[in-house]
Tab-separated table of C-alpha atoms in Angstrom:
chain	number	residue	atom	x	y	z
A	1	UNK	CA	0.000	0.000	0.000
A	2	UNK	CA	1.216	3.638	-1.319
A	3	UNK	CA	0.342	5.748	2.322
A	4	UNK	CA	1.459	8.751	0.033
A	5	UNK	CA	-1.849	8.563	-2.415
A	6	UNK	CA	-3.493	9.192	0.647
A	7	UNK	CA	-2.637	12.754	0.787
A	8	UNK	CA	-4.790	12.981	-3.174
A	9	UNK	CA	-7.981	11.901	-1.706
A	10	UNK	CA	-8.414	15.517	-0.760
A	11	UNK	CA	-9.600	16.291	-4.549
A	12	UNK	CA	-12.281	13.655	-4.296
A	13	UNK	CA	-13.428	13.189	-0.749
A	14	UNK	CA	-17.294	12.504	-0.660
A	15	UNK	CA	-16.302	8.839	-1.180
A	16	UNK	CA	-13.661	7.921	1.240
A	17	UNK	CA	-15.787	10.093	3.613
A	18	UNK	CA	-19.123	7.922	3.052
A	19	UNK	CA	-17.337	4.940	3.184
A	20	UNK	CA	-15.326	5.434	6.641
A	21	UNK	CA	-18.735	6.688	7.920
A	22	UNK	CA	-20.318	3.763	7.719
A	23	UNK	CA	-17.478	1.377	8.438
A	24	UNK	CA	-16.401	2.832	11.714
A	25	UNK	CA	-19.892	4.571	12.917
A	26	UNK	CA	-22.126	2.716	11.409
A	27	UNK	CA	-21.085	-0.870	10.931
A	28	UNK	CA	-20.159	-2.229	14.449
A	29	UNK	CA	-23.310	-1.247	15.771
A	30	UNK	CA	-25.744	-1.868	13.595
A	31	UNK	CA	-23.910	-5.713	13.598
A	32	UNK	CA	-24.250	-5.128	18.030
A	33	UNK	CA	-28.058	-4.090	17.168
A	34	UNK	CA	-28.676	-7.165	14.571
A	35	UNK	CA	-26.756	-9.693	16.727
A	36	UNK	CA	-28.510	-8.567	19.766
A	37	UNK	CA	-31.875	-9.151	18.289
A	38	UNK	CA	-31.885	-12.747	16.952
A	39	UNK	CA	-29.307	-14.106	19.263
A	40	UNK	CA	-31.275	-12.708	22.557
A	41	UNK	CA	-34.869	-13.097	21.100
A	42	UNK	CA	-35.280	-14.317	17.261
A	43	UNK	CA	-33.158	-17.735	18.097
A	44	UNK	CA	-33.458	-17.966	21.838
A	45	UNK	CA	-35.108	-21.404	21.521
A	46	UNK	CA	-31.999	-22.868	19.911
A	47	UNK	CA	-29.048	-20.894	21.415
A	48	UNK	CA	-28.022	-21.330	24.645
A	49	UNK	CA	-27.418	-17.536	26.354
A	50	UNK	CA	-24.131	-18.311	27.230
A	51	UNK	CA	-23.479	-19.552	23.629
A	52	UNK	CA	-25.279	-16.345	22.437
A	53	UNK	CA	-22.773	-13.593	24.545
A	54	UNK	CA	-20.289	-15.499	22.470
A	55	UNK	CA	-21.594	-14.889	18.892
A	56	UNK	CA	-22.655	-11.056	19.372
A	57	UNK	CA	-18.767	-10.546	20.843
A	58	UNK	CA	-18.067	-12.484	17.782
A	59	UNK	CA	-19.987	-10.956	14.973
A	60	UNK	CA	-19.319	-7.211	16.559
A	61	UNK	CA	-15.533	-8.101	15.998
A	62	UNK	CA	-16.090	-9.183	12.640
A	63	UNK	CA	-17.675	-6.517	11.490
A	64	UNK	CA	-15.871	-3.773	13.510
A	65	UNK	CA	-12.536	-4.715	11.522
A	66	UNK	CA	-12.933	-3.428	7.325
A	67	UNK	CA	-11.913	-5.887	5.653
A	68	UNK	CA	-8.707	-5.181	3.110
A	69	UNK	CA	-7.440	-8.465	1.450
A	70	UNK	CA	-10.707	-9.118	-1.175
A	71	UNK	CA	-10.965	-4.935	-1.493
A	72	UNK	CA	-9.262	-5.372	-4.298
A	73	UNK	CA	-10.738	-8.157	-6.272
A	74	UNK	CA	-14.358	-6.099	-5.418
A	75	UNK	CA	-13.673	-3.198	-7.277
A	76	UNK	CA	-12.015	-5.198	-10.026
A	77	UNK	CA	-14.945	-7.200	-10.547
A	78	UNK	CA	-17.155	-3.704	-9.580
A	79	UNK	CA	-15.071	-1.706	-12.711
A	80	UNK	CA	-13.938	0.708	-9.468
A	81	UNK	CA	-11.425	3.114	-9.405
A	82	UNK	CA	-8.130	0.758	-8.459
A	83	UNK	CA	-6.214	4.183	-7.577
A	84	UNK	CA	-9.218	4.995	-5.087
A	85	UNK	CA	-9.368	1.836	-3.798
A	86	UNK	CA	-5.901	2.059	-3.266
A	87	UNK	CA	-6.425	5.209	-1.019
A	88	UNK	CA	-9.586	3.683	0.745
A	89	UNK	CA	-7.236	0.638	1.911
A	90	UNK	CA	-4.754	2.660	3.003
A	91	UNK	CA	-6.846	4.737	5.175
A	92	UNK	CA	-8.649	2.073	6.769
A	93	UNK	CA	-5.619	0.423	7.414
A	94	UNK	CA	-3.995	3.589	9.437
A	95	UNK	CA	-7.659	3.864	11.282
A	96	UNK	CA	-7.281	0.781	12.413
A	97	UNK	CA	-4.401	0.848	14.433
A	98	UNK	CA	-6.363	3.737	16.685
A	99	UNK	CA	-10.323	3.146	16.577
A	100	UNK	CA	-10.624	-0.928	15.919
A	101	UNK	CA	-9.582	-1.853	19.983
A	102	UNK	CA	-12.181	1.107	21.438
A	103	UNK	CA	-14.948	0.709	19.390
A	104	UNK	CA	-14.799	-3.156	19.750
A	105	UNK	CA	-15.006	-3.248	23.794
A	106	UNK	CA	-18.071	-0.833	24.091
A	107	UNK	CA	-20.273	-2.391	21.751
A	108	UNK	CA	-19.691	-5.869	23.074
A	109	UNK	CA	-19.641	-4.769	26.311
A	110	UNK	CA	-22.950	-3.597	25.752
A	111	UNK	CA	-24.679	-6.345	23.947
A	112	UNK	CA	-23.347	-9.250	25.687
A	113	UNK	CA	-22.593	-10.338	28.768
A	114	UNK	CA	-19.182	-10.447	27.780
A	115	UNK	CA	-15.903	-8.506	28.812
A	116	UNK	CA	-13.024	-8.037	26.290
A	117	UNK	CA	-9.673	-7.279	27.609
A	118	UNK	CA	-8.493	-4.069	26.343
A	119	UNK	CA	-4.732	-5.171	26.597
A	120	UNK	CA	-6.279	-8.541	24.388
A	121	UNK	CA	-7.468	-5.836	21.647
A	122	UNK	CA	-4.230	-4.296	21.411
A	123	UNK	CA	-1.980	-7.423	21.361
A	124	UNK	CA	-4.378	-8.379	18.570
A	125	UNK	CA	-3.700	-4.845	16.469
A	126	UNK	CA	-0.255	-5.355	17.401
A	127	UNK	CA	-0.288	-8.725	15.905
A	128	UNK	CA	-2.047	-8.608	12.919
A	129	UNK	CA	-1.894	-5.467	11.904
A	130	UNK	CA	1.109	-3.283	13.050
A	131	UNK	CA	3.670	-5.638	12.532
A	132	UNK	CA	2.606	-6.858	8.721
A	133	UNK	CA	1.659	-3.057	8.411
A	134	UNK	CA	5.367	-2.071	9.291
A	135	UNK	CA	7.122	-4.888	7.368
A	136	UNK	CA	5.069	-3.831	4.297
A	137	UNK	CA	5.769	-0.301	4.281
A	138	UNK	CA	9.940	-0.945	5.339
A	139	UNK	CA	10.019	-3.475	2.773
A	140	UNK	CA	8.431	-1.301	0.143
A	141	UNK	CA	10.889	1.920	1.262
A	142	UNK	CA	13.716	-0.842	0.587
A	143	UNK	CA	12.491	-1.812	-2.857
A	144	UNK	CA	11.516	1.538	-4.476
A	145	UNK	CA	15.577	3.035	-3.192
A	146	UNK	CA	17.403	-0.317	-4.577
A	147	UNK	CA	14.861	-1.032	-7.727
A	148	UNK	CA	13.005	2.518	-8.401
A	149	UNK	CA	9.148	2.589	-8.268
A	150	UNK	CA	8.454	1.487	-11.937
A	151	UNK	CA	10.402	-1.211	-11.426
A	152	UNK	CA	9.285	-2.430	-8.238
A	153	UNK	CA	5.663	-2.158	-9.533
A	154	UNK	CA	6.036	-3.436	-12.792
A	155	UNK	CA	8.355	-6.564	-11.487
A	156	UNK	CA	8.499	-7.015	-7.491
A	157	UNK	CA	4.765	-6.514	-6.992
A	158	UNK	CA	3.751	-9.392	-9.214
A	159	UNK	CA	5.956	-11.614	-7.730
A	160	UNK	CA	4.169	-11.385	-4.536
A	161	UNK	CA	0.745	-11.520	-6.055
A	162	UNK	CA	0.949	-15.368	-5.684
A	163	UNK	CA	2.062	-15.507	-2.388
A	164	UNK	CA	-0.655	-13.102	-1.016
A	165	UNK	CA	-3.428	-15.462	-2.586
A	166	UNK	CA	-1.921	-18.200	-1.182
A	167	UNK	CA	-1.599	-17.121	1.804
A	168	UNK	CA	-5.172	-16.029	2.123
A	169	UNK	CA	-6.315	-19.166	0.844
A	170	UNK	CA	-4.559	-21.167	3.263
A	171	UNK	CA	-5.438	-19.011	6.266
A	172	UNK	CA	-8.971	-20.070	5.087
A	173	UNK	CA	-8.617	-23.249	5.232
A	174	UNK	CA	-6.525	-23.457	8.291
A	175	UNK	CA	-9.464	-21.579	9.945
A	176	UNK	CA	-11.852	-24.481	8.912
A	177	UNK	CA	-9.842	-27.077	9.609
A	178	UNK	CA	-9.266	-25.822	13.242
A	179	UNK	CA	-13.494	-25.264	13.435
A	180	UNK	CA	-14.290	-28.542	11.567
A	181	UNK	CA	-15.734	-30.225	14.850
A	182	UNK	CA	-17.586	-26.658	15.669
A	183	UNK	CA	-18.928	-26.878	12.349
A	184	UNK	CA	-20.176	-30.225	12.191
A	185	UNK	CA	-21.666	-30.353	15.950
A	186	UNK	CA	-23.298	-27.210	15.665
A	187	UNK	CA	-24.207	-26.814	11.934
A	188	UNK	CA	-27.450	-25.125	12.735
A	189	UNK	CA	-25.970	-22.579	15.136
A	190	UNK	CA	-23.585	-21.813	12.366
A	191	UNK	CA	-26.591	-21.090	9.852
A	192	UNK	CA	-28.320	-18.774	12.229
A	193	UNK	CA	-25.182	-16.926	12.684
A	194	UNK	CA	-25.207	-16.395	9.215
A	195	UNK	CA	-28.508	-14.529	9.501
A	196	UNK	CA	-27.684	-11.177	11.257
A	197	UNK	CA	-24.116	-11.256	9.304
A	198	UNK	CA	-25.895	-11.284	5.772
A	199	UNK	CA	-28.662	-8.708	7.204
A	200	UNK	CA	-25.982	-6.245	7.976
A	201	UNK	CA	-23.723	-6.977	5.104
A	202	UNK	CA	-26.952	-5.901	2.371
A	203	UNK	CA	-28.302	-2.858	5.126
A	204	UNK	CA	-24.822	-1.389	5.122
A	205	UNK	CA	-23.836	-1.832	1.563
A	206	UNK	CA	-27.412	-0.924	0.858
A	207	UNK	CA	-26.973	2.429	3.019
A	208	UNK	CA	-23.106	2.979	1.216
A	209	UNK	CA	-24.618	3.155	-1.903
A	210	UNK	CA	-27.328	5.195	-1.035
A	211	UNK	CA	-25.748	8.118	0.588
A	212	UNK	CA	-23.352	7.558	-2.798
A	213	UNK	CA	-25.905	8.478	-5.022
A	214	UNK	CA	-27.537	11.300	-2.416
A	215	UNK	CA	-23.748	12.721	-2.698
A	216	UNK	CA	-23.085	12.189	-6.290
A	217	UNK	CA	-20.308	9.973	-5.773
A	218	UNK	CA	-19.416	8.423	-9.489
A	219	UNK	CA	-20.246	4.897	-10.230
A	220	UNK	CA	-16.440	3.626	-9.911
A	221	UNK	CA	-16.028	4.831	-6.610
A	222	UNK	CA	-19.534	4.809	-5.463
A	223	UNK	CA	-19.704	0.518	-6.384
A	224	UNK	CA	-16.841	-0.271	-4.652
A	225	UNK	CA	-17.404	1.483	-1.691
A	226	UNK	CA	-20.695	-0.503	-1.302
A	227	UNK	CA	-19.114	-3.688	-1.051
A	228	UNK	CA	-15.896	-1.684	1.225
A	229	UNK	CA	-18.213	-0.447	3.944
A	230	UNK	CA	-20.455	-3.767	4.231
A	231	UNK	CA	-16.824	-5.491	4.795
């Protein structure tokens, strides 16, 4: 990610703007709200409430952390603007680091009867995001002063393509393989999760697009910041 194409998103904000509205103000708790609602009431009679403080704190997480590895793919297969995109991900990815730890605890705090550690929230930001965050942009800084930028684009980037989808793949199916007894045992808890996730993934793609249009955002960036705030 090019943190310097941030500073251009100043000649086209209404997008960026929309989009970070509804994934840091909007998303987690309208996912607190949905989760909240079938978990406590909707699917009481087949979830336990100690098994249901675990999936709100679950689905709030999920959806209070924007997504970045499949951004890309969405606005390829949206026609977006890949140079906006580019600036979308790398904003969400420095907003991260400060609002995904406090805006996790209250909402779960609130909805379940669970409490997340605050010091658990930063190890995690630590973890998965500061430390691939600054080996990315060291590693970058390294490439463009030996290699130039063209080059490194043109030649070094491609060469990691591969690895990054294989790397996402397997973390997939690591995840899967780790859950497979979850899965199996509790196949019908696992479908009424999936309720209140897809609600909130078409209300707040739904609401993206929207305000979009309200704002007269253009189609490239307006599509792909759909699918970027329901993330």
């Amino acid at each position: 990610v090019d943190f310097a194409a941030v500073c251009g998103v100043r000649k086209r904000p209404r997008g960026l703007l929309v989009t970070l509205f509804v994934n840091w103000l909007v998303k987690p708790f309208s996912m607190a709200l949905f989760a909240w609602l079938f978990f406590r009431f909707v699917f009481s009679p087949w979830i336990a409430a100690t098994d249901a403080d675990q999936y709100i704190a679950g689905s709030i997480i999920l959806a209070a952390a924007p997504c970045t590895a499949m951004v890309f793919v969405w606005s390829y297969l949206t026609d977006g603007d890949p140079a906006y995109t580019l600036v979308q991900v790398s904003v969400d990815d420095l907003l991260m680091l400060f609002l995904f730890a406090p805006i996790v605890r209250f909402p779960v705090r609130g909805a379940s009867n669970l409490e997340v550690p605050f010091h658990v929230l930063m190890y995690s930001v630590a973890i998965f995001i500061v430390i691939p965050l600054v080996a990315g942009v060291l590693l970058r800084h390294w490439f463009v002063g030996q290699h130039g930028k063209i080059r490194f684009e043109s030649e070094v980037l491609p060469r990691f393509a591969p690895i990054s989808v294989t790397a996402l793949l397997a973390t997939l199916v690591l995840i899967f393989a780790f859950q497979a007894d979850n899965i199996t045992e509790k196949f019908l808890h696992v479908a009424l999760i999936a309720v209140p996730i897809l609600i909130q993934v078409y209300f707040n793609s739904s609401l993206t697009y929207g305000l979009m249009r309200l704002f007269k955002v253009e189609y490239a960036v307006a599509a792909a910041g759909a699918l970027i705030g329901a993330s």
